[in-house]
Coordinates of C-alpha atoms in Angstrom, one line a residue:
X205 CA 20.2 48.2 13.4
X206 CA 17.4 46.2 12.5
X207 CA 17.5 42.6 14.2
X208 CA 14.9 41.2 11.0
X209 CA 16.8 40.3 7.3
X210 CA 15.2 38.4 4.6
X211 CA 16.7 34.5 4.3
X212 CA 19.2 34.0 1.4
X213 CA 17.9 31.9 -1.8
X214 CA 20.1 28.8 -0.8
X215 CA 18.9 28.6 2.9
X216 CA 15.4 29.1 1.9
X217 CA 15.3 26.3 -0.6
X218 CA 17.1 24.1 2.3
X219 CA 14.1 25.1 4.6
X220 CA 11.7 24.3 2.5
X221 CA 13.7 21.0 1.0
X222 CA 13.4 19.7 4.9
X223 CA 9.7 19.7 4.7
X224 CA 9.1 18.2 1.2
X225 CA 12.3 15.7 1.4
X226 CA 12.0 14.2 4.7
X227 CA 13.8 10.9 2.9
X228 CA 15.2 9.3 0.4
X229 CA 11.6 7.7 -0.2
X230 CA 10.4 11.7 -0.3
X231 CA 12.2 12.0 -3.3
X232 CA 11.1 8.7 -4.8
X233 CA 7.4 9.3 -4.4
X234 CA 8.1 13.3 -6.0
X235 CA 9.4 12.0 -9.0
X236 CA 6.8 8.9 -9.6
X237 CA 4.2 11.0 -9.2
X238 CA 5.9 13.3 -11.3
X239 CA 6.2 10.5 -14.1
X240 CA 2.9 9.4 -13.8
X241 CA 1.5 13.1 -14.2
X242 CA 3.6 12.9 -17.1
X243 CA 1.4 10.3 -18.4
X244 CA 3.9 7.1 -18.5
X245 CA 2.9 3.8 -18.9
X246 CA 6.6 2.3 -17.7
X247 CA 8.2 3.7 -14.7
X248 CA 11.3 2.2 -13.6
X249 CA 13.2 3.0 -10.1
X250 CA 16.7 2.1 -9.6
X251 CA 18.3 3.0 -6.0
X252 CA 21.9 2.2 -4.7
X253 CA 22.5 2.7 -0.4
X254 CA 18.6 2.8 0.1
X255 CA 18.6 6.0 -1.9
X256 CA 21.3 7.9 -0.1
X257 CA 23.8 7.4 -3.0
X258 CA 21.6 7.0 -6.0
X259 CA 18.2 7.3 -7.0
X260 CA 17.3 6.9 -10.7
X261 CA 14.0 7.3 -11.8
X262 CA 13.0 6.6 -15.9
X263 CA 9.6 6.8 -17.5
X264 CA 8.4 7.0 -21.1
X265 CA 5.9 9.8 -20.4
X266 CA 5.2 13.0 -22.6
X267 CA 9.0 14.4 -21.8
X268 CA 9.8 18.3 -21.4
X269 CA 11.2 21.1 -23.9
X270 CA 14.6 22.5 -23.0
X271 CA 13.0 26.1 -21.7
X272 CA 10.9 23.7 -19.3
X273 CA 13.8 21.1 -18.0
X274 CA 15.4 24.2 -16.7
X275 CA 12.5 26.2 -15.5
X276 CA 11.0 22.9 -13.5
X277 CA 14.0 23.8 -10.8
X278 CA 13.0 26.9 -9.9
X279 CA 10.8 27.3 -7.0
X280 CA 6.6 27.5 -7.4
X281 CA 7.1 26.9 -11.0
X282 CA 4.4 24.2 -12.4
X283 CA 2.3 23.6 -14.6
X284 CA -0.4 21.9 -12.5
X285 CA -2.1 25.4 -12.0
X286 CA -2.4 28.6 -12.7
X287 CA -5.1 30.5 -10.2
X288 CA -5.9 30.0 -6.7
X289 CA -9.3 28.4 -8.3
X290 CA -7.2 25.5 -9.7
X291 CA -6.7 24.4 -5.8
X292 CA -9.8 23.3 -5.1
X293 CA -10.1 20.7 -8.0
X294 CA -7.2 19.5 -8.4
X295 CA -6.2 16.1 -9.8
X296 CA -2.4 15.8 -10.2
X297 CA -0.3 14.8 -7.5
X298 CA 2.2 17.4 -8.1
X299 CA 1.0 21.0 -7.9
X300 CA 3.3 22.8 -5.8
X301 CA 6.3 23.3 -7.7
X302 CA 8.6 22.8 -4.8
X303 CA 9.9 19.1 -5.5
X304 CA 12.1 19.7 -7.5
X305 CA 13.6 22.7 -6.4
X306 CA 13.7 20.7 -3.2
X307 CA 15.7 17.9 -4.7
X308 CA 18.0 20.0 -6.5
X309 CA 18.8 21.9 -3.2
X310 CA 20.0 19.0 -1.5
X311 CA 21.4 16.7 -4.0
X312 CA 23.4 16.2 -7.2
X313 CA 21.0 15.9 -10.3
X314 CA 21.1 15.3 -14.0
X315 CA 17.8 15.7 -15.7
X316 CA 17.2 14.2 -18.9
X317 CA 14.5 14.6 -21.3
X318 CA 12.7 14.7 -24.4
X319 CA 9.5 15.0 -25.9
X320 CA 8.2 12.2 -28.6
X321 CA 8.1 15.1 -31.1
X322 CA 11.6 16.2 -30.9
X323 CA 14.5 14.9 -32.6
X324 CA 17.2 15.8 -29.7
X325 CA 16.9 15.9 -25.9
X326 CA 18.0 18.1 -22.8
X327 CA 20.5 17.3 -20.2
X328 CA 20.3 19.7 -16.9
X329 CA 23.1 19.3 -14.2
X330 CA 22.4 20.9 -11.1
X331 CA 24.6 20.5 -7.9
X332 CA 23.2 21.8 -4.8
X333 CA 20.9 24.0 -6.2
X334 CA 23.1 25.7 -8.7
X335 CA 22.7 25.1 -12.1
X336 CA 26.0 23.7 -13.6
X337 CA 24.5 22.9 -17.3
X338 CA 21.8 22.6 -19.9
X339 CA 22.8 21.1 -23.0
X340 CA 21.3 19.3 -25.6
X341 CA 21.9 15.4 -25.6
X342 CA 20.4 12.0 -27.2
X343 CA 18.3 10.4 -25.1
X344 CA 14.9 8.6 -25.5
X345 CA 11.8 9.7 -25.4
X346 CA 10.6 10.7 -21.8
X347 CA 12.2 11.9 -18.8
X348 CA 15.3 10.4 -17.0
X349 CA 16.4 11.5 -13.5
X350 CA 19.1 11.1 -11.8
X351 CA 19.9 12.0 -7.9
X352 CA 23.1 11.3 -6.3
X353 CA 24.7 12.4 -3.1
X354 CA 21.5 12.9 -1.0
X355 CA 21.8 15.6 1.8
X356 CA 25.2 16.1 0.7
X357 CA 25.3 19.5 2.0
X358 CA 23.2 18.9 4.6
X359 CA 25.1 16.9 7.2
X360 CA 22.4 17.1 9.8
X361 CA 19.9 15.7 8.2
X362 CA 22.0 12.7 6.9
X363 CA 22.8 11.9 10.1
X364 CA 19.2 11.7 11.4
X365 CA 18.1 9.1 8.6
X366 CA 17.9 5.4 9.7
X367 CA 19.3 2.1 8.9
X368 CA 19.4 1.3 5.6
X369 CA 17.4 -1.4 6.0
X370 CA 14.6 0.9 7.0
X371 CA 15.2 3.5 4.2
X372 CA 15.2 0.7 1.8
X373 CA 11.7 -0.5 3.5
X374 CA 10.0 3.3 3.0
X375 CA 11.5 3.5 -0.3
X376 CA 9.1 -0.2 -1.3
X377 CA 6.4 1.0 0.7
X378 CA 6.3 4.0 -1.8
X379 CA 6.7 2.5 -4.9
X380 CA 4.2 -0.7 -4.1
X381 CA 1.6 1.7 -2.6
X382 CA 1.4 3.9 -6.1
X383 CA 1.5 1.0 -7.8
X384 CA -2.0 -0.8 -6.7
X385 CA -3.5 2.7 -7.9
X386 CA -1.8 2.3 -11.3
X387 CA -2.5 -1.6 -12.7
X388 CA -2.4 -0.1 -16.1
X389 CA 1.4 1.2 -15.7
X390 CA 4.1 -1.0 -15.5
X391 CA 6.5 -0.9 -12.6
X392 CA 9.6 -1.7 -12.1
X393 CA 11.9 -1.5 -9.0
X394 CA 15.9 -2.0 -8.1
X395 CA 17.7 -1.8 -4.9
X396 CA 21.6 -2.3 -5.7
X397 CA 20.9 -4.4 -8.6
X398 CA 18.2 -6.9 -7.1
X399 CA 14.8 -7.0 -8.4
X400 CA 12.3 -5.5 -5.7
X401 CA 9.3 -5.0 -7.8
X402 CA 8.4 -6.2 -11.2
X403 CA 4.8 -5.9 -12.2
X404 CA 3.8 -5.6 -16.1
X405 CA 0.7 -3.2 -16.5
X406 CA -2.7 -5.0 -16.4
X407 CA -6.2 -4.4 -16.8
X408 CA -7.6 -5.3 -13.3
X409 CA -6.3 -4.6 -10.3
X410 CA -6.4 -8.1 -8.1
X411 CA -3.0 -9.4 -10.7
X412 CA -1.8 -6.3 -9.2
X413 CA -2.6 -6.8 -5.5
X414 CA -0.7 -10.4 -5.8
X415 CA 2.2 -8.6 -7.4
X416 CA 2.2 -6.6 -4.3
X417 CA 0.8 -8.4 -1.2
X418 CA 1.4 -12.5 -2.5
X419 CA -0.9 -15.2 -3.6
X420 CA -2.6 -15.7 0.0
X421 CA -3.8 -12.1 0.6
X422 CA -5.0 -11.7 -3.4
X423 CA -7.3 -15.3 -3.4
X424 CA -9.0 -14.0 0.0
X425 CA -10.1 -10.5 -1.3
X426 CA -13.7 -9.8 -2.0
X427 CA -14.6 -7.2 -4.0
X428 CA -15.9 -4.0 -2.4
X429 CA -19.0 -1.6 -4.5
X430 CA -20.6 1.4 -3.3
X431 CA -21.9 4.4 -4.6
X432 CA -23.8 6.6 -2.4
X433 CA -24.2 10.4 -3.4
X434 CA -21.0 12.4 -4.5
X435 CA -18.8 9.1 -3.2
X436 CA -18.2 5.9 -5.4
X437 CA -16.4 3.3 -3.1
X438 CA -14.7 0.0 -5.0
X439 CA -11.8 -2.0 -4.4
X440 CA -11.1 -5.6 -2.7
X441 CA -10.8 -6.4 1.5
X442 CA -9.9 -9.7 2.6
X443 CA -13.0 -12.0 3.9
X444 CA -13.7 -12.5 7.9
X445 CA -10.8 -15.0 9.4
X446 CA -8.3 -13.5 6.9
X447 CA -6.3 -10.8 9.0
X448 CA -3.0 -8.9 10.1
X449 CA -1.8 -7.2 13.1
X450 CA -1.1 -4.2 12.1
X451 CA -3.1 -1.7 9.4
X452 CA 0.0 -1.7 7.2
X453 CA -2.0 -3.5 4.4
X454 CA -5.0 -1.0 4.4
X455 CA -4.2 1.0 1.3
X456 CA -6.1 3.8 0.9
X457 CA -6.5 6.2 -2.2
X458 CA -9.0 8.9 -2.6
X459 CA -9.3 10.2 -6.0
X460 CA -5.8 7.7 -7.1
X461 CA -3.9 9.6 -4.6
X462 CA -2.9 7.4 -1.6
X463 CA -3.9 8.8 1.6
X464 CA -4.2 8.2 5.7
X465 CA -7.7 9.0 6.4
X466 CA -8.7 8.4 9.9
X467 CA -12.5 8.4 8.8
X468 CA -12.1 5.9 6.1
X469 CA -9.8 3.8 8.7
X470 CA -12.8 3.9 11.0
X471 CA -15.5 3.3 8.5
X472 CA -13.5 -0.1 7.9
X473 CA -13.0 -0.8 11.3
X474 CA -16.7 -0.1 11.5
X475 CA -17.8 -2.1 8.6
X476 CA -16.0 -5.2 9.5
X477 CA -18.4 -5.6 13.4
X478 CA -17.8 -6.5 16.7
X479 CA -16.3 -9.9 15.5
X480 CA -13.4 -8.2 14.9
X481 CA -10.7 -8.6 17.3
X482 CA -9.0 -5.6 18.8
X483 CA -5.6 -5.4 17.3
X484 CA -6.5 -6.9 13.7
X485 CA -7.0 -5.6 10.6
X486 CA -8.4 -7.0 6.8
X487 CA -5.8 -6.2 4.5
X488 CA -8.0 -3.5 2.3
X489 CA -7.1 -2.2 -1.1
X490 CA -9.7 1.0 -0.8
X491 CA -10.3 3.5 -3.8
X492 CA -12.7 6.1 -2.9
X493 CA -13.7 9.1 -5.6
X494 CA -15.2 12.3 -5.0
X495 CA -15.6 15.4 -6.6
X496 CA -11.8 17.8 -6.2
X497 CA -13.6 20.2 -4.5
X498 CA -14.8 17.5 -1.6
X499 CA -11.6 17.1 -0.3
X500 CA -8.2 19.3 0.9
X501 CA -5.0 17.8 -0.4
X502 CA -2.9 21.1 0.3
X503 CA -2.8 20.6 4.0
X504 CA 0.7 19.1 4.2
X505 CA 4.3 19.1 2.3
X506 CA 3.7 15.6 2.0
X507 CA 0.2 15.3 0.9
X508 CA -0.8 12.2 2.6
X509 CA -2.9 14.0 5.0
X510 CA -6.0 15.4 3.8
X511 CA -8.9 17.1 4.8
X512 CA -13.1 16.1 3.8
X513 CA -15.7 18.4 3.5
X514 CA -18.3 15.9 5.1
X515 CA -16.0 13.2 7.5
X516 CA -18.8 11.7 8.9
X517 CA -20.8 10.8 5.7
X518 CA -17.8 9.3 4.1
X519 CA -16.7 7.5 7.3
X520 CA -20.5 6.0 7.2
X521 CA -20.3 4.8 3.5
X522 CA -17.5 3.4 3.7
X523 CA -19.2 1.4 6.8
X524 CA -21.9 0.1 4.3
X525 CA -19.5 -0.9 1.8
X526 CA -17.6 -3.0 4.2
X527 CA -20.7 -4.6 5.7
X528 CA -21.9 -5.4 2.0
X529 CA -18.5 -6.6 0.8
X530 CA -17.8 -9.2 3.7
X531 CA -21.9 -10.1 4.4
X532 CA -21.9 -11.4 0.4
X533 CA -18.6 -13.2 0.7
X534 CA -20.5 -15.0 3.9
X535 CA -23.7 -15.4 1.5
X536 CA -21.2 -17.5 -1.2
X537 CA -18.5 -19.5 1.4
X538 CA -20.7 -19.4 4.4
X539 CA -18.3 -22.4 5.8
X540 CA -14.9 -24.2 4.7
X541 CA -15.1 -27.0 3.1
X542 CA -14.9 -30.2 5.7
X543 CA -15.0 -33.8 4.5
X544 CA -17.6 -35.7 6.1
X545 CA -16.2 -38.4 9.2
X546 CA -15.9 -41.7 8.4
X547 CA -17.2 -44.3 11.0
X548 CA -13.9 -45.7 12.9
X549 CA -13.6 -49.2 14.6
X550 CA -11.9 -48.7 17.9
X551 CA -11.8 -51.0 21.1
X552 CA -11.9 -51.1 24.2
X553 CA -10.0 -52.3 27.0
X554 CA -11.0 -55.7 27.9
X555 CA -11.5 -54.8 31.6
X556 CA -14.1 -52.2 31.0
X557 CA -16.1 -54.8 29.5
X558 CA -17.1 -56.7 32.7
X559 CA -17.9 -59.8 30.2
X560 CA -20.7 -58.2 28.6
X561 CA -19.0 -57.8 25.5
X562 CA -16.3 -59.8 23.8
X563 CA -12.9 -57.9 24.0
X564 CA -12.3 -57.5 20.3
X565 CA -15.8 -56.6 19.2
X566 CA -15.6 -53.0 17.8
X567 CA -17.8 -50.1 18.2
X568 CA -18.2 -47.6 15.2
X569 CA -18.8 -44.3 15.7
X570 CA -21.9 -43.4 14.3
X571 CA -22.5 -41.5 10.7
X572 CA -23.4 -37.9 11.0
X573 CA -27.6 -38.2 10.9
X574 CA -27.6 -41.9 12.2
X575 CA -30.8 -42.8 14.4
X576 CA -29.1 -42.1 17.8
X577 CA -32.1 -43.7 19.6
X578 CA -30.2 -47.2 18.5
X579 CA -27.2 -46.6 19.8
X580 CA -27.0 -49.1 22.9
X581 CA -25.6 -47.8 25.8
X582 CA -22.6 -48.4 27.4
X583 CA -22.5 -51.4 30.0
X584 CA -22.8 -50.5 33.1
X585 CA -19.8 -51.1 36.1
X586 CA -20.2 -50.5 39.9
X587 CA -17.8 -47.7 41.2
X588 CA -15.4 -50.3 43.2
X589 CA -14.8 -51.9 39.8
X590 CA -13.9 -48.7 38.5
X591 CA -11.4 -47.5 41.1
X592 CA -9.8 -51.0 40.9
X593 CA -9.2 -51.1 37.6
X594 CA -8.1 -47.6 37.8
X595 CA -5.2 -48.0 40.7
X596 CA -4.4 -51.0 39.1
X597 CA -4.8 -51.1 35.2
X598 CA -2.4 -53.7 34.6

């Protein structure tokens, strides 16, 4: 009897829900970046228990017919690509077509949808993984989902999750981080009814940056321009003195997709010198574009990791962009501002003035740039004079 057998549909779509949907912040991040391929200009997150009882994610994007709401859940469906050519110039996050299957695996959802055009919308309830419904319903224009019960049917994985303190911190990280590459979209975030996150769409992105990292951080960015050969490098990092101790605030996004890249990481690190200390970092706001083909965003479930065609090059322009960045914010506030000293009448004790001096003149110090060469000096006292007035200075 053979010892091999092919996986059932449900466990397979649990397998490959634990590599896509590592947390409730997974399934945030899948369906804003779904919303923003979508093209919405308002994205609204609502979460209750950090995500582990309800995630709501609204947008008023283009919206999906009723065919498409239900075919979204099956696996590998998408309409990112079509041929294996399409993978190496891609330039939507989602392209897979396994989030949502993923979701639906591990979850209770209700989908709804519909497209500017159409006069009614789609409701899709699916509870874990089966479909339960699709009917028609009102609704507004673009897409609504709804995600309860996280990991309901999968106890394990529940049970490794953390505080929910921590989930609620990935679940900002997330929604913050796509943010600073969206200024033009709205965004707004809930965590059991409090306000997280409310920043209006905007032209530039420094409003943006405050929104996310506070006043301090935004009025000490500089901006950063490069463009050197298939790479164009812009985006802000704080000026010399202003730093963290951790790289949490280096934000990096290579073609609007937000990224770790050890190269860029280094080419900062690089950029900013040996005055540098080890263990600090300028809080960076990094956008780097290059053409699809340069770079390999289907290396991991998650997509954060990617893969360059040419690491070194763009580790060492991102090193001149640095050193340009922070040597022209040193060219404009080369110093603080410090008011000049004031001369200040002090005295001295009477017994250090051996009656050369009357006890209550005073001495100024001099103004920056005085003749020093008039300065007199001070009067002279023999060493036992000192010593006596210093064991007995009453």
């Amino acid at each position: 009897m053979s010892s091999i057998h092919l996986l059932t549909d449900d466990i397979s779509n649990k397998i490959a829900a634990g590599e896509v949907i590592e947390r409730p912040a997974s399934v945030v991040k899948e369906l804003v970046e779904n919303a923003l391929d979508a093209g919405a200009k308002k994205i609204t997150v609502r979460v209750e228990h950090a995500g582990t009882r309800l995630i709501m994610v609204s947008d008023n994007g283009c919206g999906m017919d009723q065919d498409d709401a239900v075919l979204c859940f099956e696996p590998h469906a998408t309409s990112k690509i079509r041929t294996a050519e399409d993978l190496e110039k891609i330039i939507t996050f989602g392209f897979r077509g396994e989030a949502m299957p993923s979701i639906a695996s591990v979850a209770r959802v209700t989908l709804k949808t519909r497209q500017a055009e159409s006069q009614e919308g789609t409701c899709v309830v699916i509870n874990g993984g089966n479909l339960v419904s699709a009917l028609p319903t009102g609704c507004a224009p673009g897409t609504e989902m709804i995600v309860k019960d996280l990991f309901f049917n999968v106890p394990a994985r529940r049970k490794f999750l953390k505080s929910q303190a921590t989930e609620e911190r990935h679940i900002v990280d997330v929604v913050t981080v796509i943010s600073l590459a969206h200024p033009e979209v709205a965004f707004e975030l809930f965590s059991d009814n409090r306000s997280i996150l409310m920043s209006p769409a905007c032209s530039k992105l420094l409003p943006r940056i405050k929104d996310v990292f506070g006043r301090e951080i935004a009025d000490a960015m500089v901006p950063v321009n490069l463009e050197a050969g298939a790479f164009r490098i812009s985006g802000f990092i704080t000026k010399r003195g202003v730093t963290r101790p951790s790289r949490s605030d280096q934000r990096i996004f290579v073609n609007e997709r937000p990224v770790d890249a050890l190269p860029v990481y280094r080419g900062i690190r690089d950029g900013c010198g040996p005055m540098l200390d080890k263990g600090r970092y300028h809080p960076t706001v990094l956008f780097i574009e290059m053409p699809p083909e340069f770079v390999d965003v289907n290396v991991h479930p998650a997509k954060r990791e990617v893969r360059f065609r040419n690491e070194y090059e763009l580790a060492r322009c991102v090193k001149a962009a640095v050193e340009s960045a922070l040597r022209s914010a040193e060219e404009v506030y080369p110093f603080p501002d410090v008011p000049a000293a004031k001369a200040t009448p002090f005295h001295l004790p009477e017994q250090f003035m051996s009656g050369r001096t009357e006890p209550d003149a005073p001495v100024a110090i001099p103004e920056p740039h005085d003749d020093l060469s008039q300065i007199q000096d001070a009067p002279e006292m023999p060493p036992q004079d000192f010593l006596r007035i210093w064991n007995n200075p009453a």
